[in-house]
Structure formats: structure tokens, C-alpha cells
Amino acid sequence: MAVVDISSGALSLRASTKGGLILGLWRDGAEGRVPLLREAPAGADALSSACYPLVPFGNRVRDNRFAFNGKQYTLTANTDWDPHYLHGEGWLSQWSLEEHEADRLAMRLRHAGGGTPYVYEAWQHFSLADGELQMTLSVENRGDEPLPFGLGWHPYFPMTPQTTLTAPARKFWTEVEGWLPGEATDIPADLDFSKPSPLPHRWVNNGFEDWSGEAVIAWPERATKLSLKAEPLFRHAFLFVSDTAFDPDFERDYFCFEPMSHLADGHNMPDLGGLRILQPGEKLTGSIWMGAQDL
């Protein structure tokens, strides 16, 4: 495992090859160093990190099975607390450090199967320039057959009592038993982030369809706001707010807003929910940008 730092201007980032994780992103300002992602220790795992990658796709597949091109595929659970194969292998694997400069770094992961039909190579690139962090995630199908792939990230943002989120979207997916998506419906009033709104004081674990690709997170107590922009590939997003029933140690100090190329359980949707079919040797790549300003 390697823990590495990069910086440029007022921004600095720390990352770990364990899980391909971000351990922190900070902005230096007049009032000191402001965390833009949840701060994590050097030895953190993905669930206590600042951000982790979703590859070869994110979230869950109902009953760990899907049909594609006339074949049935099965997946094997990859954690001891969820019966589903969750978020792929990227967040649970050791990546190799391929590049490390003062303001940029790159990591690579090769996965040769096991518990999943997916054989692939993934890359993450992080670079700081002009007051922004650019994150790029790529996956190449290295297997012998076409399969549906997807990409995403799972960032943990600090949550203060006055935090607001702006993230317009068109549709909302309900949640059913097993942390799975239910049906697409209108966005509930307390989850309508078409204008700056606080995070609700309740459990939230839902997908948003046709997200605009732009989000703003404001922390008035810290006089700082973060702007997130995503390429059109990431047209969906997932919002997670924990509770003490799920995590007894939860203190409403973080929430997750996850840019994703596809909907949860897209494998079992007629249009694959935004997943992209990659032929052997084909690649899928997408980028997001995060920058901070004074509020």
C-alpha cells in the first residue's frame, strides 16, 4: 500500500493505492485548511475513506444474477455484511501506483475474474490545476465476451448543521428491501435539490435519474462551497444519508452524493439503465471536476 499526496495552489489531495481511495481533499483559505471531502486516516478502508471508485459498475444487482446476450450470469457477494456483490472490486483491491508528480497521480487495477464474469483493467487519474480537481476513471473489457459496464465514484462529503445541496434531477427511485431500487417516481419534497436545500434528518439511500451533471455543496459555517461538474456519461446520481440504526456511530457528519453512469440494478432493466456494452478490448472513460470557492 502506498499513500501519496499531490497539491496545486490552494488545493491538496491524499490518496491510497489500497482500494484506489481518496483519503482527503482540502482547500487552504483565509480561515485555514477546509476539508472538501471527509478526512480519513492513512490506513482507512473504503467505508471510512473520503471517496472510492465504482468499477466495473456501482451498487447492486438483484439476486446477484442477470441475463445478457442469451446467457445467465451470477455474482458472488464480496462483503460479509451485504448478500449482494457490491460496487465491483475497485474499492476492495490493491491498485498499483503508475504515476506520481507534484500535481497528479495515476493508479491501475487489473482484475482477472473470481466471483464475477468481469475481467478488466481500470485506471484512475487525479490532477489538480486551476483551482480544480479532475478525476478520470477508465475501464477496459479484457475478457472474451461483451458485457455491460458502468463507472462511478462514492465520495463522502462533510455535513455540518447548515450544509445545503443543489443537484437538479428529473426522476427519483424508491428503495425496497435489500437496499435495492424499487420504482421511478416523482422526487419527494424533502429530496428536491433543484435549489439549495438541507439534507433530511432521516435515512436516504436512493438513486436520481437524469441528474443535470452539476451540483453545489455549501458549508455556511466554513464560508465555503464546492462545485461538482460531471461529463454527460454520469447522468445519474445516488444519495446516501446514514442513520444510527444502520451505523450506531453515525453523527450526521457526512453524506454521499455519487455520480454514476447508470442506475442501480441496471443489469436487469430493458435498456440496461445506462450501462454500456463493451466488446472485448473496448474502453469506457469518464471525468468529473470538483472546485471550491468562498461563500
Short mmCIF file of N, CA and C in Angstrom, two decimals, residues 149-285:
data_model
loop_
_atom_site.label_atom_id
_atom_site.label_comp_id
_atom_site.label_asym_id
_atom_site.label_seq_id
_atom_site.Cartn_x
_atom_site.Cartn_y
_atom_site.Cartn_z
N PHE A 149 -20.94 -2.62 -18.73
CA PHE A 149 -20.05 -2.00 -17.75
C PHE A 149 -20.61 -0.64 -17.33
N GLY A 150 -20.17 -0.18 -16.17
CA GLY A 150 -20.52 1.15 -15.70
C GLY A 150 -19.41 1.71 -14.82
N LEU A 151 -19.48 3.01 -14.56
CA LEU A 151 -18.48 3.69 -13.77
C LEU A 151 -19.15 4.63 -12.77
N GLY A 152 -18.42 4.96 -11.72
CA GLY A 152 -18.91 5.95 -10.76
C GLY A 152 -17.91 6.16 -9.65
N TRP A 153 -18.22 7.11 -8.80
CA TRP A 153 -17.45 7.32 -7.57
C TRP A 153 -18.40 7.43 -6.39
N HIS A 154 -17.84 7.17 -5.21
CA HIS A 154 -18.61 7.18 -3.96
C HIS A 154 -17.94 8.14 -2.99
N PRO A 155 -18.10 9.47 -3.22
CA PRO A 155 -17.46 10.43 -2.31
C PRO A 155 -18.28 10.65 -1.04
N TYR A 156 -17.56 10.91 0.04
CA TYR A 156 -18.16 11.26 1.33
C TYR A 156 -17.90 12.74 1.58
N PHE A 157 -18.96 13.53 1.61
CA PHE A 157 -18.82 14.97 1.82
C PHE A 157 -19.10 15.32 3.27
N PRO A 158 -18.35 16.27 3.84
CA PRO A 158 -18.66 16.70 5.20
C PRO A 158 -20.09 17.25 5.27
N MET A 159 -20.75 16.99 6.39
CA MET A 159 -22.08 17.54 6.62
C MET A 159 -22.08 18.30 7.95
N THR A 160 -22.35 19.58 7.86
CA THR A 160 -22.48 20.44 9.03
C THR A 160 -23.96 20.76 9.21
N PRO A 161 -24.34 21.35 10.34
CA PRO A 161 -25.77 21.65 10.55
C PRO A 161 -26.39 22.53 9.48
N GLN A 162 -25.60 23.38 8.82
CA GLN A 162 -26.15 24.29 7.82
C GLN A 162 -25.86 23.86 6.37
N THR A 163 -25.31 22.68 6.17
CA THR A 163 -24.96 22.23 4.82
C THR A 163 -26.19 22.21 3.91
N THR A 164 -25.99 22.68 2.67
CA THR A 164 -27.04 22.56 1.66
C THR A 164 -26.47 21.88 0.42
N LEU A 165 -27.36 21.23 -0.34
CA LEU A 165 -27.01 20.57 -1.59
C LEU A 165 -27.91 21.09 -2.70
N THR A 166 -27.31 21.39 -3.84
CA THR A 166 -28.06 21.72 -5.05
C THR A 166 -27.66 20.70 -6.11
N ALA A 167 -28.64 19.96 -6.65
CA ALA A 167 -28.34 18.92 -7.64
C ALA A 167 -29.63 18.56 -8.37
N PRO A 168 -30.01 19.34 -9.38
CA PRO A 168 -31.28 19.08 -10.08
C PRO A 168 -31.27 17.72 -10.78
N ALA A 169 -32.39 17.04 -10.71
CA ALA A 169 -32.57 15.75 -11.39
C ALA A 169 -34.02 15.64 -11.85
N ARG A 170 -34.30 14.67 -12.70
CA ARG A 170 -35.64 14.54 -13.28
C ARG A 170 -36.51 13.53 -12.56
N LYS A 171 -35.92 12.40 -12.12
CA LYS A 171 -36.69 11.33 -11.50
C LYS A 171 -35.98 10.79 -10.27
N PHE A 172 -36.74 10.10 -9.45
CA PHE A 172 -36.28 9.54 -8.18
C PHE A 172 -36.65 8.06 -8.14
N TRP A 173 -35.75 7.25 -7.57
CA TRP A 173 -36.02 5.82 -7.42
C TRP A 173 -36.24 5.49 -5.95
N THR A 174 -37.36 4.84 -5.68
CA THR A 174 -37.64 4.42 -4.31
C THR A 174 -36.69 3.28 -3.92
N GLU A 175 -36.66 2.97 -2.64
CA GLU A 175 -35.84 1.88 -2.13
C GLU A 175 -36.75 0.79 -1.58
N VAL A 176 -36.41 -0.47 -1.85
CA VAL A 176 -37.14 -1.60 -1.30
C VAL A 176 -36.18 -2.46 -0.48
N GLU A 177 -36.69 -3.53 0.09
CA GLU A 177 -35.89 -4.39 0.96
C GLU A 177 -34.61 -4.86 0.26
N GLY A 178 -33.54 -4.95 1.04
CA GLY A 178 -32.27 -5.39 0.50
C GLY A 178 -31.45 -4.26 -0.08
N TRP A 179 -31.82 -3.01 0.24
CA TRP A 179 -31.11 -1.82 -0.27
C TRP A 179 -31.15 -1.77 -1.79
N LEU A 180 -32.27 -2.25 -2.36
CA LEU A 180 -32.42 -2.32 -3.81
C LEU A 180 -33.36 -1.24 -4.31
N PRO A 181 -33.26 -0.86 -5.59
CA PRO A 181 -34.18 0.14 -6.13
C PRO A 181 -35.58 -0.45 -6.32
N GLY A 182 -36.59 0.41 -6.10
CA GLY A 182 -37.97 0.00 -6.28
C GLY A 182 -38.50 0.43 -7.62
N GLU A 183 -39.06 1.66 -7.67
CA GLU A 183 -39.62 2.17 -8.92
C GLU A 183 -39.29 3.65 -9.08
N ALA A 184 -39.34 4.11 -10.32
CA ALA A 184 -39.11 5.52 -10.62
C ALA A 184 -40.38 6.30 -10.34
N THR A 185 -40.23 7.44 -9.67
CA THR A 185 -41.38 8.25 -9.32
C THR A 185 -40.97 9.71 -9.21
N ASP A 186 -41.91 10.54 -8.81
CA ASP A 186 -41.58 11.95 -8.62
C ASP A 186 -40.66 12.12 -7.42
N ILE A 187 -39.88 13.16 -7.46
CA ILE A 187 -38.92 13.41 -6.38
C ILE A 187 -39.66 13.93 -5.15
N PRO A 188 -39.48 13.31 -3.98
CA PRO A 188 -40.13 13.80 -2.75
C PRO A 188 -39.68 15.22 -2.42
N ALA A 189 -40.54 15.95 -1.75
CA ALA A 189 -40.26 17.36 -1.46
C ALA A 189 -38.97 17.54 -0.68
N ASP A 190 -38.72 16.65 0.29
CA ASP A 190 -37.52 16.84 1.12
C ASP A 190 -36.25 16.33 0.45
N LEU A 191 -36.38 15.81 -0.79
CA LEU A 191 -35.22 15.39 -1.57
C LEU A 191 -35.15 16.12 -2.90
N ASP A 192 -35.86 17.25 -2.98
CA ASP A 192 -35.82 18.07 -4.17
C ASP A 192 -34.68 19.08 -4.03
N PHE A 193 -33.59 18.81 -4.74
CA PHE A 193 -32.41 19.66 -4.64
C PHE A 193 -32.24 20.53 -5.90
N SER A 194 -33.38 20.89 -6.50
CA SER A 194 -33.33 21.79 -7.65
C SER A 194 -32.89 23.19 -7.22
N LYS A 195 -32.99 23.49 -5.95
CA LYS A 195 -32.44 24.70 -5.37
C LYS A 195 -31.73 24.32 -4.07
N PRO A 196 -30.87 25.18 -3.51
CA PRO A 196 -30.12 24.80 -2.31
C PRO A 196 -31.05 24.35 -1.18
N SER A 197 -30.83 23.13 -0.70
CA SER A 197 -31.70 22.55 0.32
C SER A 197 -30.88 21.75 1.32
N PRO A 198 -31.32 21.70 2.58
CA PRO A 198 -30.61 20.89 3.58
C PRO A 198 -30.83 19.40 3.35
N LEU A 199 -29.94 18.58 3.89
CA LEU A 199 -30.13 17.12 3.84
C LEU A 199 -31.14 16.73 4.91
N PRO A 200 -32.08 15.83 4.59
CA PRO A 200 -33.11 15.47 5.57
C PRO A 200 -32.54 14.70 6.75
N HIS A 201 -33.23 14.79 7.87
CA HIS A 201 -32.82 14.08 9.08
C HIS A 201 -33.46 12.69 9.08
N ARG A 202 -33.10 11.89 8.12
CA ARG A 202 -33.62 10.51 8.01
C ARG A 202 -32.74 9.72 7.08
N TRP A 203 -32.97 8.42 7.07
CA TRP A 203 -32.26 7.51 6.17
C TRP A 203 -32.60 7.85 4.72
N VAL A 204 -31.57 7.96 3.87
CA VAL A 204 -31.74 8.18 2.45
C VAL A 204 -30.77 7.26 1.71
N ASN A 205 -31.28 6.47 0.78
CA ASN A 205 -30.43 5.55 0.01
C ASN A 205 -31.10 5.35 -1.34
N ASN A 206 -31.04 6.41 -2.17
CA ASN A 206 -31.87 6.45 -3.37
C ASN A 206 -31.11 6.97 -4.58
N GLY A 207 -31.53 6.48 -5.74
CA GLY A 207 -30.97 6.93 -6.99
C GLY A 207 -31.79 8.07 -7.58
N PHE A 208 -31.09 8.95 -8.32
CA PHE A 208 -31.72 10.06 -9.03
C PHE A 208 -31.40 9.90 -10.51
N GLU A 209 -32.44 9.89 -11.32
CA GLU A 209 -32.28 9.67 -12.76
C GLU A 209 -32.20 11.00 -13.49
N ASP A 210 -31.36 11.04 -14.52
CA ASP A 210 -31.18 12.26 -15.32
C ASP A 210 -30.81 13.45 -14.45
N TRP A 211 -29.76 13.25 -13.66
CA TRP A 211 -29.15 14.36 -12.93
C TRP A 211 -28.55 15.34 -13.94
N SER A 212 -28.55 16.61 -13.60
CA SER A 212 -28.09 17.65 -14.53
C SER A 212 -26.60 17.59 -14.81
N GLY A 213 -25.83 16.90 -13.97
CA GLY A 213 -24.38 16.88 -14.13
C GLY A 213 -23.68 18.00 -13.39
N GLU A 214 -24.43 18.79 -12.65
CA GLU A 214 -23.85 19.86 -11.84
C GLU A 214 -24.45 19.81 -10.44
N ALA A 215 -23.58 20.01 -9.44
CA ALA A 215 -24.03 20.04 -8.05
C ALA A 215 -23.20 21.07 -7.30
N VAL A 216 -23.81 21.64 -6.28
CA VAL A 216 -23.11 22.58 -5.40
C VAL A 216 -23.41 22.18 -3.96
N ILE A 217 -22.34 22.06 -3.18
CA ILE A 217 -22.46 21.78 -1.75
C ILE A 217 -21.93 22.99 -1.01
N ALA A 218 -22.74 23.57 -0.13
CA ALA A 218 -22.35 24.77 0.60
C ALA A 218 -22.26 24.48 2.09
N TRP A 219 -21.19 25.01 2.69
CA TRP A 219 -20.99 24.92 4.13
C TRP A 219 -20.90 26.35 4.69
N PRO A 220 -22.04 26.96 5.04
CA PRO A 220 -22.01 28.35 5.51
C PRO A 220 -21.10 28.58 6.72
N GLU A 221 -21.04 27.59 7.63
CA GLU A 221 -20.18 27.76 8.80
C GLU A 221 -18.71 27.90 8.43
N ARG A 222 -18.35 27.35 7.26
CA ARG A 222 -16.97 27.38 6.81
C ARG A 222 -16.76 28.38 5.67
N ALA A 223 -17.83 29.13 5.34
CA ALA A 223 -17.78 30.15 4.30
C ALA A 223 -17.21 29.58 3.00
N THR A 224 -17.59 28.34 2.69
CA THR A 224 -17.03 27.64 1.53
C THR A 224 -18.13 26.88 0.80
N LYS A 225 -18.01 26.82 -0.52
CA LYS A 225 -18.88 25.96 -1.31
C LYS A 225 -18.05 25.19 -2.30
N LEU A 226 -18.51 23.99 -2.63
CA LEU A 226 -17.85 23.12 -3.59
C LEU A 226 -18.76 22.97 -4.80
N SER A 227 -18.17 23.12 -5.99
CA SER A 227 -18.90 22.90 -7.23
C SER A 227 -18.42 21.60 -7.86
N LEU A 228 -19.36 20.74 -8.21
CA LEU A 228 -19.06 19.46 -8.84
C LEU A 228 -19.66 19.46 -10.23
N LYS A 229 -18.85 19.15 -11.23
CA LYS A 229 -19.32 19.04 -12.61
C LYS A 229 -18.94 17.66 -13.14
N ALA A 230 -19.82 17.09 -13.93
CA ALA A 230 -19.58 15.74 -14.47
C ALA A 230 -19.84 15.72 -15.96
N GLU A 231 -19.08 14.89 -16.67
CA GLU A 231 -19.35 14.66 -18.09
C GLU A 231 -20.72 14.01 -18.26
N PRO A 232 -21.33 14.14 -19.45
CA PRO A 232 -22.66 13.56 -19.68
C PRO A 232 -22.75 12.07 -19.39
N LEU A 233 -21.62 11.35 -19.45
CA LEU A 233 -21.66 9.93 -19.10
C LEU A 233 -22.30 9.70 -17.74
N PHE A 234 -22.02 10.60 -16.80
CA PHE A 234 -22.52 10.44 -15.43
C PHE A 234 -23.87 11.16 -15.30
N ARG A 235 -24.88 10.61 -15.95
CA ARG A 235 -26.19 11.27 -15.99
C ARG A 235 -27.09 10.85 -14.85
N HIS A 236 -26.60 10.00 -13.97
CA HIS A 236 -27.37 9.58 -12.81
C HIS A 236 -26.55 9.85 -11.55
N ALA A 237 -27.20 9.83 -10.43
CA ALA A 237 -26.51 10.05 -9.16
C ALA A 237 -27.22 9.27 -8.07
N PHE A 238 -26.50 9.02 -7.00
CA PHE A 238 -27.05 8.29 -5.86
C PHE A 238 -26.78 9.11 -4.61
N LEU A 239 -27.77 9.21 -3.74
CA LEU A 239 -27.64 9.98 -2.49
C LEU A 239 -27.78 9.04 -1.30
N PHE A 240 -26.85 9.17 -0.37
CA PHE A 240 -26.87 8.34 0.83
C PHE A 240 -26.70 9.22 2.06
N VAL A 241 -27.66 9.11 2.98
CA VAL A 241 -27.56 9.70 4.32
C VAL A 241 -27.82 8.56 5.30
N SER A 242 -26.86 8.27 6.13
CA SER A 242 -26.98 7.13 7.04
C SER A 242 -27.88 7.48 8.23
N ASP A 243 -28.04 6.51 9.12
CA ASP A 243 -28.72 6.74 10.39
C ASP A 243 -28.12 5.81 11.44
N THR A 244 -28.52 5.98 12.69
CA THR A 244 -27.90 5.20 13.77
C THR A 244 -28.41 3.76 13.81
N ALA A 245 -29.52 3.46 13.12
CA ALA A 245 -29.95 2.07 13.04
C ALA A 245 -28.99 1.27 12.17
N PHE A 246 -28.50 1.89 11.11
CA PHE A 246 -27.53 1.24 10.22
C PHE A 246 -26.11 1.34 10.77
N ASP A 247 -25.79 2.50 11.31
CA ASP A 247 -24.44 2.77 11.84
C ASP A 247 -24.59 3.46 13.19
N PRO A 248 -24.44 2.72 14.29
CA PRO A 248 -24.62 3.32 15.62
C PRO A 248 -23.70 4.50 15.89
N ASP A 249 -22.60 4.60 15.16
CA ASP A 249 -21.66 5.70 15.38
C ASP A 249 -21.93 6.92 14.49
N PHE A 250 -22.98 6.86 13.69
CA PHE A 250 -23.25 7.96 12.77
C PHE A 250 -23.61 9.22 13.54
N GLU A 251 -22.97 10.33 13.20
CA GLU A 251 -23.16 11.60 13.90
C GLU A 251 -23.61 12.72 12.96
N ARG A 252 -24.20 12.37 11.84
CA ARG A 252 -24.62 13.36 10.82
C ARG A 252 -23.46 14.27 10.44
N ASP A 253 -22.31 13.66 10.28
CA ASP A 253 -21.12 14.44 9.93
C ASP A 253 -20.68 14.20 8.49
N TYR A 254 -21.43 13.40 7.73
CA TYR A 254 -21.12 13.18 6.32
C TYR A 254 -22.37 12.74 5.58
N PHE A 255 -22.34 12.92 4.26
CA PHE A 255 -23.33 12.32 3.37
C PHE A 255 -22.60 11.99 2.07
N CYS A 256 -23.24 11.17 1.23
CA CYS A 256 -22.63 10.75 -0.03
C CYS A 256 -23.51 11.19 -1.20
N PHE A 257 -22.87 11.80 -2.18
CA PHE A 257 -23.53 12.12 -3.44
C PHE A 257 -22.66 11.52 -4.53
N GLU A 258 -23.16 10.48 -5.19
CA GLU A 258 -22.35 9.61 -6.02
C GLU A 258 -22.69 9.75 -7.51
N PRO A 259 -21.82 10.39 -8.29
CA PRO A 259 -22.04 10.43 -9.74
C PRO A 259 -21.89 9.03 -10.32
N MET A 260 -22.86 8.61 -11.14
CA MET A 260 -22.84 7.27 -11.72
C MET A 260 -23.27 7.32 -13.17
N SER A 261 -22.72 6.40 -13.95
CA SER A 261 -23.07 6.32 -15.36
C SER A 261 -24.37 5.56 -15.58
N HIS A 262 -24.90 4.95 -14.54
CA HIS A 262 -26.03 4.03 -14.71
C HIS A 262 -26.87 3.99 -13.45
N LEU A 263 -28.03 3.41 -13.58
CA LEU A 263 -28.93 3.22 -12.45
C LEU A 263 -28.57 1.93 -11.70
N ALA A 264 -28.88 1.90 -10.42
CA ALA A 264 -28.71 0.67 -9.65
C ALA A 264 -29.56 -0.44 -10.26
N ASP A 265 -29.00 -1.64 -10.33
CA ASP A 265 -29.64 -2.82 -10.92
C ASP A 265 -29.96 -2.61 -12.39
N GLY A 266 -29.15 -1.81 -13.06
CA GLY A 266 -29.34 -1.61 -14.50
C GLY A 266 -29.25 -2.91 -15.29
N HIS A 267 -28.50 -3.87 -14.77
CA HIS A 267 -28.37 -5.16 -15.46
C HIS A 267 -29.71 -5.82 -15.72
N ASN A 268 -30.69 -5.53 -14.88
CA ASN A 268 -32.00 -6.17 -15.02
C ASN A 268 -33.06 -5.23 -15.57
N MET A 269 -32.63 -4.14 -16.20
CA MET A 269 -33.56 -3.22 -16.86
C MET A 269 -33.48 -3.45 -18.37
N PRO A 270 -34.60 -3.24 -19.07
CA PRO A 270 -34.60 -3.50 -20.52
C PRO A 270 -33.55 -2.70 -21.28
N ASP A 271 -33.27 -1.46 -20.84
CA ASP A 271 -32.29 -0.63 -21.54
C ASP A 271 -30.95 -0.60 -20.81
N LEU A 272 -30.75 -1.51 -19.86
CA LEU A 272 -29.54 -1.62 -19.06
C LEU A 272 -29.29 -0.41 -18.16
N GLY A 273 -30.28 0.47 -18.05
CA GLY A 273 -30.20 1.56 -17.08
C GLY A 273 -29.00 2.48 -17.24
N GLY A 274 -28.46 2.56 -18.45
CA GLY A 274 -27.30 3.42 -18.67
C GLY A 274 -25.98 2.67 -18.72
N LEU A 275 -25.96 1.39 -18.37
CA LEU A 275 -24.74 0.59 -18.53
C LEU A 275 -24.35 0.54 -20.00
N ARG A 276 -23.06 0.50 -20.27
CA ARG A 276 -22.57 0.47 -21.65
C ARG A 276 -22.01 -0.91 -21.97
N ILE A 277 -22.41 -1.45 -23.12
CA ILE A 277 -21.89 -2.74 -23.55
C ILE A 277 -20.49 -2.53 -24.12
N LEU A 278 -19.51 -3.18 -23.52
CA LEU A 278 -18.14 -3.12 -24.01
C LEU A 278 -17.78 -4.45 -24.64
N GLN A 279 -17.36 -4.39 -25.88
CA GLN A 279 -16.82 -5.56 -26.54
C GLN A 279 -15.41 -5.82 -25.99
N PRO A 280 -14.88 -7.03 -26.14
CA PRO A 280 -13.51 -7.28 -25.70
C PRO A 280 -12.55 -6.24 -26.30
N GLY A 281 -11.75 -5.63 -25.42
CA GLY A 281 -10.81 -4.61 -25.86
C GLY A 281 -11.36 -3.19 -25.88
N GLU A 282 -12.67 -3.03 -25.71
CA GLU A 282 -13.25 -1.68 -25.69
C GLU A 282 -13.12 -1.05 -24.31
N LYS A 283 -13.10 0.31 -24.30
CA LYS A 283 -12.92 1.06 -23.06
C LYS A 283 -14.10 2.01 -22.84
N LEU A 284 -14.29 2.34 -21.57
CA LEU A 284 -15.25 3.35 -21.14
C LEU A 284 -14.52 4.30 -20.21
N THR A 285 -14.64 5.61 -20.43
CA THR A 285 -13.91 6.60 -19.66
C THR A 285 -14.81 7.77 -19.33
#
